[in-house]
Amino acid sequence: MKLYFHPLSGNSRRVLLVAAHLDVPLERIVVDLPKGEQRGAPHLKLNPNGRVPVLDDDGFLLWESRAIMQYLTEKTPGQTLLPTDAHGRADVSRWLFWCAAHMAPANTILVFENFVKAQTGRGPADPAEVARGEALVAQNAQLLDAHLKDRTWVAQDRLTLADFSLAASFALAGPARLPISDYANLRAWLGRVQELEAWKRTAPSLPRG
């Protein structure tokens, strides 16, 4: 299977985390986002949204990172990241969808304003957007922090796709200056994810400056 990705993309990271955890071999093909390769005709044939990641499994093209995560688990016998019972599966799916609709978009505002702009020369951060992002991050981080009280993992009392999906959205927490210092439960959980071998094996090199 081929994965078209970018190493600093949180959406790409969550797929890489699952593949690493399940030992699924992937041929990695970097899409140069700063140069706009994702908007070129060759990539748009793979994903008309012009985004990464995209999985190519012998001609079956799949985009949307969480769909790819689920697909990789479905292809892996004996996996434990996605429950097989209806209640467990719904519980994990709930957090995948919440991440996609709330936590990840909030974090992305600050990733763009505080990190991407500086790396791509798009000018200074927009104070209004930074304030909006900080408010949304705080709102959603508070919910996640409360949920994680007395819990080791997000769902099902074990490591699941929910943890990898959410943790990937915090991968650039430092350079993006995500305001999460006040959320001890969230930070402790994120620390547990960061101790996993899959996290260490998929960590990108961050640009300096």
mmCIF file of N, CA and C in Angstrom, residues 14 64-67 69-70 82 89-105 140 154 161-162 165-166:
data_model
loop_
_atom_site.group_PDB
_atom_site.id
_atom_site.type_symbol
_atom_site.label_atom_id
_atom_site.label_comp_id
_atom_site.label_asym_id
_atom_site.label_seq_id
_atom_site.Cartn_x
_atom_site.Cartn_y
_atom_site.Cartn_z
ATOM 1 N N ARG A 14 -1.839 10.723 12.123
ATOM 2 C CA ARG A 14 -2.714 9.739 12.762
ATOM 3 C C ARG A 14 -2.738 8.428 11.968
ATOM 4 N N GLU A 64 -9.441 10.854 3.612
ATOM 5 C CA GLU A 64 -9.971 11.105 4.959
ATOM 6 C C GLU A 64 -9.222 10.215 5.953
ATOM 7 N N SER A 65 -8.454 10.866 6.804
ATOM 8 C CA SER A 65 -7.513 10.145 7.664
ATOM 9 C C SER A 65 -8.187 9.118 8.566
ATOM 10 N N ARG A 66 -9.325 9.447 9.122
ATOM 11 C CA ARG A 66 -9.959 8.506 10.046
ATOM 12 C C ARG A 66 -10.560 7.314 9.304
ATOM 13 N N ALA A 67 -10.988 7.517 8.078
ATOM 14 C CA ALA A 67 -11.436 6.387 7.260
ATOM 15 C C ALA A 67 -10.260 5.456 6.965
ATOM 16 N N MET A 69 -7.588 5.140 8.869
ATOM 17 C CA MET A 69 -7.296 4.463 10.132
ATOM 18 C C MET A 69 -8.173 3.228 10.300
ATOM 19 N N GLN A 70 -9.461 3.388 10.074
ATOM 20 C CA GLN A 70 -10.385 2.263 10.220
ATOM 21 C C GLN A 70 -10.080 1.167 9.208
ATOM 22 N N LEU A 82 -9.810 -1.016 17.223
ATOM 23 C CA LEU A 82 -11.209 -0.740 16.873
ATOM 24 C C LEU A 82 -12.052 -1.921 17.336
ATOM 25 N N ARG A 89 -17.546 -0.124 19.352
ATOM 26 C CA ARG A 89 -17.237 0.543 18.089
ATOM 27 C C ARG A 89 -17.857 1.943 18.051
ATOM 28 N N ALA A 90 -19.088 2.052 18.547
ATOM 29 C CA ALA A 90 -19.753 3.353 18.569
ATOM 30 C C ALA A 90 -19.041 4.317 19.509
ATOM 31 N N ASP A 91 -18.554 3.808 20.622
ATOM 32 C CA ASP A 91 -17.832 4.644 21.576
ATOM 33 C C ASP A 91 -16.573 5.235 20.932
ATOM 34 N N VAL A 92 -15.810 4.397 20.256
ATOM 35 C CA VAL A 92 -14.596 4.879 19.579
ATOM 36 C C VAL A 92 -14.965 5.834 18.455
ATOM 37 N N SER A 93 -15.987 5.479 17.685
ATOM 38 C CA SER A 93 -16.411 6.343 16.574
ATOM 39 C C SER A 93 -16.851 7.709 17.074
ATOM 40 N N ARG A 94 -17.522 7.730 18.214
ATOM 41 C CA ARG A 94 -17.967 8.992 18.809
ATOM 42 C C ARG A 94 -16.793 9.952 18.962
ATOM 43 N N TRP A 95 -15.659 9.442 19.478
ATOM 44 C CA TRP A 95 -14.499 10.298 19.707
ATOM 45 C C TRP A 95 -13.761 10.620 18.412
ATOM 46 N N LEU A 96 -13.815 9.719 17.451
ATOM 47 C CA LEU A 96 -13.230 10.036 16.140
ATOM 48 C C LEU A 96 -13.981 11.205 15.505
ATOM 49 N N PHE A 97 -15.302 11.151 15.558
ATOM 50 C CA PHE A 97 -16.109 12.217 14.956
ATOM 51 C C PHE A 97 -15.979 13.517 15.745
ATOM 52 N N TRP A 98 -15.913 13.415 17.077
ATOM 53 C CA TRP A 98 -15.741 14.614 17.897
ATOM 54 C C TRP A 98 -14.401 15.281 17.598
ATOM 55 N N CYS A 99 -13.395 14.465 17.457
ATOM 56 C CA CYS A 99 -12.074 15.002 17.097
ATOM 57 C C CYS A 99 -12.149 15.729 15.766
ATOM 58 N N ALA A 100 -12.784 15.105 14.782
ATOM 59 C CA ALA A 100 -12.857 15.693 13.442
ATOM 60 C C ALA A 100 -13.676 16.977 13.428
ATOM 61 N N ALA A 101 -14.713 17.045 14.244
ATOM 62 C CA ALA A 101 -15.622 18.188 14.203
ATOM 63 C C ALA A 101 -15.240 19.310 15.154
ATOM 64 N N HIS A 102 -14.506 18.990 16.226
ATOM 65 C CA HIS A 102 -14.289 19.986 17.273
ATOM 66 C C HIS A 102 -12.814 20.182 17.640
ATOM 67 N N MET A 103 -12.172 19.173 18.220
ATOM 68 C CA MET A 103 -10.830 19.367 18.758
ATOM 69 C C MET A 103 -9.804 19.665 17.680
ATOM 70 N N ALA A 104 -9.770 18.845 16.631
ATOM 71 C CA ALA A 104 -8.764 19.051 15.593
ATOM 72 C C ALA A 104 -8.929 20.394 14.872
ATOM 73 N N PRO A 105 -10.151 20.793 14.476
ATOM 74 C CA PRO A 105 -10.287 22.102 13.826
ATOM 75 C C PRO A 105 -9.860 23.262 14.722
ATOM 76 N N ASN A 140 -12.812 23.009 24.057
ATOM 77 C CA ASN A 140 -12.784 21.569 23.780
ATOM 78 C C ASN A 140 -11.788 20.829 24.656
ATOM 79 N N VAL A 154 -8.844 7.251 26.172
ATOM 80 C CA VAL A 154 -10.065 8.001 25.860
ATOM 81 C C VAL A 154 -11.298 7.105 25.837
ATOM 82 N N LEU A 161 -8.249 3.704 18.404
ATOM 83 C CA LEU A 161 -8.115 4.725 17.362
ATOM 84 C C LEU A 161 -8.428 6.112 17.902
ATOM 85 N N ALA A 162 -9.288 6.199 18.911
ATOM 86 C CA ALA A 162 -9.642 7.498 19.480
ATOM 87 C C ALA A 162 -8.411 8.215 20.021
ATOM 88 N N SER A 165 -6.166 9.359 17.033
ATOM 89 C CA SER A 165 -6.778 10.460 16.294
ATOM 90 C C SER A 165 -6.614 11.775 17.044
ATOM 91 N N LEU A 166 -6.924 11.760 18.330
ATOM 92 C CA LEU A 166 -6.839 12.984 19.117
ATOM 93 C C LEU A 166 -5.396 13.412 19.358
#
